[in-house]
JSON list of C-alpha atoms in Angstrom, two decimals:
[
{"chain": "A", "resi": 1, "resn": "UNK", "atom": "CA", "xyz": [0.53, -0.91, 21.14]},
{"chain": "A", "resi": 2, "resn": "UNK", "atom": "CA", "xyz": [3.47, 0.96, 22.63]},
{"chain": "A", "resi": 3, "resn": "UNK", "atom": "CA", "xyz": [3.38, 4.20, 24.55]},
{"chain": "A", "resi": 4, "resn": "UNK", "atom": "CA", "xyz": [4.39, 7.45, 22.90]},
{"chain": "A", "resi": 5, "resn": "UNK", "atom": "CA", "xyz": [7.21, 7.73, 25.41]},
{"chain": "A", "resi": 6, "resn": "UNK", "atom": "CA", "xyz": [8.58, 4.30, 24.43]},
{"chain": "A", "resi": 7, "resn": "UNK", "atom": "CA", "xyz": [8.25, 5.17, 20.75]},
{"chain": "A", "resi": 8, "resn": "UNK", "atom": "CA", "xyz": [10.11, 8.47, 21.11]},
{"chain": "A", "resi": 9, "resn": "UNK", "atom": "CA", "xyz": [12.87, 7.14, 23.37]},
{"chain": "A", "resi": 10, "resn": "UNK", "atom": "CA", "xyz": [13.49, 3.73, 21.81]},
{"chain": "A", "resi": 11, "resn": "UNK", "atom": "CA", "xyz": [11.88, 3.21, 18.43]},
{"chain": "A", "resi": 12, "resn": "UNK", "atom": "CA", "xyz": [12.57, 6.65, 16.99]},
{"chain": "A", "resi": 13, "resn": "UNK", "atom": "CA", "xyz": [16.21, 6.22, 18.00]},
{"chain": "A", "resi": 14, "resn": "UNK", "atom": "CA", "xyz": [16.35, 2.93, 16.08]},
{"chain": "A", "resi": 15, "resn": "UNK", "atom": "CA", "xyz": [14.73, 4.60, 13.05]},
{"chain": "A", "resi": 16, "resn": "UNK", "atom": "CA", "xyz": [17.28, 7.41, 13.24]},
{"chain": "A", "resi": 17, "resn": "UNK", "atom": "CA", "xyz": [20.14, 4.89, 13.22]},
{"chain": "A", "resi": 18, "resn": "UNK", "atom": "CA", "xyz": [18.65, 3.00, 10.29]},
{"chain": "A", "resi": 19, "resn": "UNK", "atom": "CA", "xyz": [18.23, 6.23, 8.32]},
{"chain": "A", "resi": 20, "resn": "UNK", "atom": "CA", "xyz": [22.01, 6.74, 8.61]},
{"chain": "A", "resi": 21, "resn": "UNK", "atom": "CA", "xyz": [23.05, 3.16, 7.88]},
{"chain": "A", "resi": 22, "resn": "UNK", "atom": "CA", "xyz": [26.01, 2.55, 5.58]},
{"chain": "A", "resi": 23, "resn": "UNK", "atom": "CA", "xyz": [23.91, 0.31, 3.31]},
{"chain": "A", "resi": 24, "resn": "UNK", "atom": "CA", "xyz": [21.86, 2.36, 0.83]},
{"chain": "A", "resi": 25, "resn": "UNK", "atom": "CA", "xyz": [19.05, -0.22, 0.80]},
{"chain": "A", "resi": 26, "resn": "UNK", "atom": "CA", "xyz": [18.52, 0.25, 4.53]},
{"chain": "A", "resi": 27, "resn": "UNK", "atom": "CA", "xyz": [18.41, 4.04, 4.11]},
{"chain": "A", "resi": 28, "resn": "UNK", "atom": "CA", "xyz": [15.97, 3.62, 1.20]},
{"chain": "A", "resi": 29, "resn": "UNK", "atom": "CA", "xyz": [13.70, 1.47, 3.37]},
{"chain": "A", "resi": 30, "resn": "UNK", "atom": "CA", "xyz": [13.87, 4.12, 6.10]},
{"chain": "A", "resi": 31, "resn": "UNK", "atom": "CA", "xyz": [12.91, 6.81, 3.56]},
{"chain": "A", "resi": 32, "resn": "UNK", "atom": "CA", "xyz": [9.96, 4.70, 2.42]},
{"chain": "A", "resi": 33, "resn": "UNK", "atom": "CA", "xyz": [8.44, 4.63, 5.93]},
{"chain": "A", "resi": 34, "resn": "UNK", "atom": "CA", "xyz": [9.04, 8.30, 6.79]},
{"chain": "A", "resi": 35, "resn": "UNK", "atom": "CA", "xyz": [5.32, 9.08, 6.54]},
{"chain": "A", "resi": 36, "resn": "UNK", "atom": "CA", "xyz": [4.40, 6.15, 8.77]},
{"chain": "A", "resi": 37, "resn": "UNK", "atom": "CA", "xyz": [6.86, 7.40, 11.38]},
{"chain": "A", "resi": 38, "resn": "UNK", "atom": "CA", "xyz": [5.54, 10.97, 11.01]},
{"chain": "A", "resi": 39, "resn": "UNK", "atom": "CA", "xyz": [1.98, 9.84, 11.66]},
{"chain": "A", "resi": 40, "resn": "UNK", "atom": "CA", "xyz": [3.03, 8.50, 15.06]},
{"chain": "A", "resi": 41, "resn": "UNK", "atom": "CA", "xyz": [5.19, 11.46, 16.10]},
{"chain": "A", "resi": 42, "resn": "UNK", "atom": "CA", "xyz": [3.98, 14.55, 17.91]},
{"chain": "A", "resi": 43, "resn": "UNK", "atom": "CA", "xyz": [4.11, 17.77, 15.85]},
{"chain": "A", "resi": 44, "resn": "UNK", "atom": "CA", "xyz": [7.31, 19.08, 17.43]},
{"chain": "A", "resi": 45, "resn": "UNK", "atom": "CA", "xyz": [9.17, 15.87, 16.51]},
{"chain": "A", "resi": 46, "resn": "UNK", "atom": "CA", "xyz": [7.84, 15.91, 12.95]},
{"chain": "A", "resi": 47, "resn": "UNK", "atom": "CA", "xyz": [8.85, 19.51, 12.40]},
{"chain": "A", "resi": 48, "resn": "UNK", "atom": "CA", "xyz": [12.34, 19.10, 13.85]},
{"chain": "A", "resi": 49, "resn": "UNK", "atom": "CA", "xyz": [13.70, 15.54, 13.79]},
{"chain": "A", "resi": 50, "resn": "UNK", "atom": "CA", "xyz": [11.81, 14.24, 10.76]},
{"chain": "A", "resi": 51, "resn": "UNK", "atom": "CA", "xyz": [12.26, 17.33, 8.61]},
{"chain": "A", "resi": 52, "resn": "UNK", "atom": "CA", "xyz": [16.01, 17.02, 9.20]},
{"chain": "A", "resi": 53, "resn": "UNK", "atom": "CA", "xyz": [15.85, 13.31, 8.40]},
{"chain": "A", "resi": 54, "resn": "UNK", "atom": "CA", "xyz": [14.03, 14.14, 5.17]},
{"chain": "A", "resi": 55, "resn": "UNK", "atom": "CA", "xyz": [16.75, 16.67, 4.27]},
{"chain": "A", "resi": 56, "resn": "UNK", "atom": "CA", "xyz": [19.36, 14.00, 4.88]},
{"chain": "A", "resi": 57, "resn": "UNK", "atom": "CA", "xyz": [17.55, 11.60, 2.53]},
{"chain": "A", "resi": 58, "resn": "UNK", "atom": "CA", "xyz": [17.38, 14.28, -0.17]},
{"chain": "A", "resi": 59, "resn": "UNK", "atom": "CA", "xyz": [21.15, 14.79, 0.09]},
{"chain": "A", "resi": 60, "resn": "UNK", "atom": "CA", "xyz": [21.98, 11.08, 0.12]},
{"chain": "A", "resi": 61, "resn": "UNK", "atom": "CA", "xyz": [24.61, 9.79, -2.30]},
{"chain": "A", "resi": 62, "resn": "UNK", "atom": "CA", "xyz": [22.26, 7.06, -3.50]},
{"chain": "A", "resi": 63, "resn": "UNK", "atom": "CA", "xyz": [19.82, 8.03, -6.23]},
{"chain": "A", "resi": 64, "resn": "UNK", "atom": "CA", "xyz": [17.47, 5.32, -4.93]},
{"chain": "A", "resi": 65, "resn": "UNK", "atom": "CA", "xyz": [17.30, 6.88, -1.48]},
{"chain": "A", "resi": 66, "resn": "UNK", "atom": "CA", "xyz": [16.64, 10.29, -3.06]},
{"chain": "A", "resi": 67, "resn": "UNK", "atom": "CA", "xyz": [13.93, 8.82, -5.30]},
{"chain": "A", "resi": 68, "resn": "UNK", "atom": "CA", "xyz": [12.21, 7.22, -2.31]},
{"chain": "A", "resi": 69, "resn": "UNK", "atom": "CA", "xyz": [12.38, 10.51, -0.41]},
{"chain": "A", "resi": 70, "resn": "UNK", "atom": "CA", "xyz": [10.83, 12.35, -3.35]},
{"chain": "A", "resi": 71, "resn": "UNK", "atom": "CA", "xyz": [8.02, 9.79, -3.48]},
{"chain": "A", "resi": 72, "resn": "UNK", "atom": "CA", "xyz": [7.29, 10.43, 0.20]},
{"chain": "A", "resi": 73, "resn": "UNK", "atom": "CA", "xyz": [7.43, 14.23, -0.01]},
{"chain": "A", "resi": 74, "resn": "UNK", "atom": "CA", "xyz": [3.76, 14.91, -0.76]},
{"chain": "A", "resi": 75, "resn": "UNK", "atom": "CA", "xyz": [2.43, 12.56, 1.92]},
{"chain": "A", "resi": 76, "resn": "UNK", "atom": "CA", "xyz": [5.05, 13.85, 4.37]},
{"chain": "A", "resi": 77, "resn": "UNK", "atom": "CA", "xyz": [4.00, 17.46, 3.80]},
{"chain": "A", "resi": 78, "resn": "UNK", "atom": "CA", "xyz": [0.42, 16.49, 4.62]},
{"chain": "A", "resi": 79, "resn": "UNK", "atom": "CA", "xyz": [1.52, 15.26, 8.06]},
{"chain": "A", "resi": 80, "resn": "UNK", "atom": "CA", "xyz": [2.79, 18.76, 8.92]},
{"chain": "A", "resi": 81, "resn": "UNK", "atom": "CA", "xyz": [0.86, 21.88, 9.78]},
{"chain": "A", "resi": 82, "resn": "UNK", "atom": "CA", "xyz": [1.14, 24.79, 7.37]},
{"chain": "A", "resi": 83, "resn": "UNK", "atom": "CA", "xyz": [3.58, 26.62, 9.64]},
{"chain": "A", "resi": 84, "resn": "UNK", "atom": "CA", "xyz": [5.88, 23.58, 9.92]},
{"chain": "A", "resi": 85, "resn": "UNK", "atom": "CA", "xyz": [6.43, 23.27, 6.18]},
{"chain": "A", "resi": 86, "resn": "UNK", "atom": "CA", "xyz": [9.78, 24.71, 5.20]},
{"chain": "A", "resi": 87, "resn": "UNK", "atom": "CA", "xyz": [10.45, 26.53, 1.94]},
{"chain": "A", "resi": 88, "resn": "UNK", "atom": "CA", "xyz": [12.94, 23.95, 0.71]},
{"chain": "A", "resi": 89, "resn": "UNK", "atom": "CA", "xyz": [10.20, 21.31, 0.83]},
{"chain": "A", "resi": 90, "resn": "UNK", "atom": "CA", "xyz": [7.95, 23.30, -1.46]},
{"chain": "A", "resi": 91, "resn": "UNK", "atom": "CA", "xyz": [10.91, 23.89, -3.80]},
{"chain": "A", "resi": 92, "resn": "UNK", "atom": "CA", "xyz": [11.54, 20.13, -3.99]},
{"chain": "A", "resi": 93, "resn": "UNK", "atom": "CA", "xyz": [7.84, 19.55, -4.55]},
{"chain": "A", "resi": 94, "resn": "UNK", "atom": "CA", "xyz": [7.75, 22.10, -7.37]},
{"chain": "A", "resi": 95, "resn": "UNK", "atom": "CA", "xyz": [10.80, 20.40, -8.86]},
{"chain": "A", "resi": 96, "resn": "UNK", "atom": "CA", "xyz": [8.81, 17.19, -9.07]},
{"chain": "A", "resi": 97, "resn": "UNK", "atom": "CA", "xyz": [6.27, 18.89, -11.31]},
{"chain": "A", "resi": 98, "resn": "UNK", "atom": "CA", "xyz": [8.89, 20.52, -13.50]},
{"chain": "A", "resi": 99, "resn": "UNK", "atom": "CA", "xyz": [10.58, 17.18, -14.17]},
{"chain": "A", "resi": 100, "resn": "UNK", "atom": "CA", "xyz": [13.94, 18.24, -12.79]},
{"chain": "A", "resi": 101, "resn": "UNK", "atom": "CA", "xyz": [14.11, 15.20, -10.52]},
{"chain": "A", "resi": 102, "resn": "UNK", "atom": "CA", "xyz": [15.32, 11.60, -10.72]},
{"chain": "A", "resi": 103, "resn": "UNK", "atom": "CA", "xyz": [12.87, 9.43, -12.71]},
{"chain": "A", "resi": 104, "resn": "UNK", "atom": "CA", "xyz": [11.02, 12.54, -13.85]},
{"chain": "A", "resi": 105, "resn": "UNK", "atom": "CA", "xyz": [7.91, 10.79, -15.22]},
{"chain": "A", "resi": 106, "resn": "UNK", "atom": "CA", "xyz": [7.31, 8.92, -11.97]},
{"chain": "A", "resi": 107, "resn": "UNK", "atom": "CA", "xyz": [7.90, 12.07, -9.94]},
{"chain": "A", "resi": 108, "resn": "UNK", "atom": "CA", "xyz": [5.37, 14.08, -11.94]},
{"chain": "A", "resi": 109, "resn": "UNK", "atom": "CA", "xyz": [2.80, 11.37, -11.19]},
{"chain": "A", "resi": 110, "resn": "UNK", "atom": "CA", "xyz": [3.59, 11.47, -7.45]},
{"chain": "A", "resi": 111, "resn": "UNK", "atom": "CA", "xyz": [3.37, 15.25, -7.48]},
{"chain": "A", "resi": 112, "resn": "UNK", "atom": "CA", "xyz": [-0.02, 15.26, -9.22]},
{"chain": "A", "resi": 113, "resn": "UNK", "atom": "CA", "xyz": [-1.42, 12.45, -7.10]},
{"chain": "A", "resi": 114, "resn": "UNK", "atom": "CA", "xyz": [-0.62, 14.18, -3.81]},
{"chain": "A", "resi": 115, "resn": "UNK", "atom": "CA", "xyz": [-1.32, 17.74, -4.96]},
{"chain": "A", "resi": 116, "resn": "UNK", "atom": "CA", "xyz": [-4.78, 18.08, -3.34]},
{"chain": "A", "resi": 117, "resn": "UNK", "atom": "CA", "xyz": [-3.43, 17.07, 0.07]},
{"chain": "A", "resi": 118, "resn": "UNK", "atom": "CA", "xyz": [-0.38, 19.30, -0.23]},
{"chain": "A", "resi": 119, "resn": "UNK", "atom": "CA", "xyz": [-2.51, 22.24, -1.34]},
{"chain": "A", "resi": 120, "resn": "UNK", "atom": "CA", "xyz": [-4.95, 21.88, 1.55]},
{"chain": "A", "resi": 121, "resn": "UNK", "atom": "CA", "xyz": [-2.03, 21.63, 4.00]},
{"chain": "A", "resi": 122, "resn": "UNK", "atom": "CA", "xyz": [-0.16, 24.73, 2.83]},
{"chain": "A", "resi": 123, "resn": "UNK", "atom": "CA", "xyz": [-3.10, 27.09, 2.38]}
]
């Protein structure tokens, strides 16, 4: 076990670098563990650093990074408090249900599966 201070000063910095790597597979892997990172972070880090990281994944040039970010959106929203959830996140989430996303069938499944948690978080 590492201290929160060590995590925030050292490990989160490494994660941030990996999320900006030039290799799309590294960025995809970073997107896939966003929720795990969020569960360790204090609320102020989740709502600032990680929300910005999520935005970056959603604007990535790789469709695979975007797809991974979409798959993490529902679980990521549930790590935030209702006031930390930004409007663009709900718009992306709604897009998953309307099948206007990459791999639309898979995204609709992810949206439906995580809907109860998202709903209880935003209400």
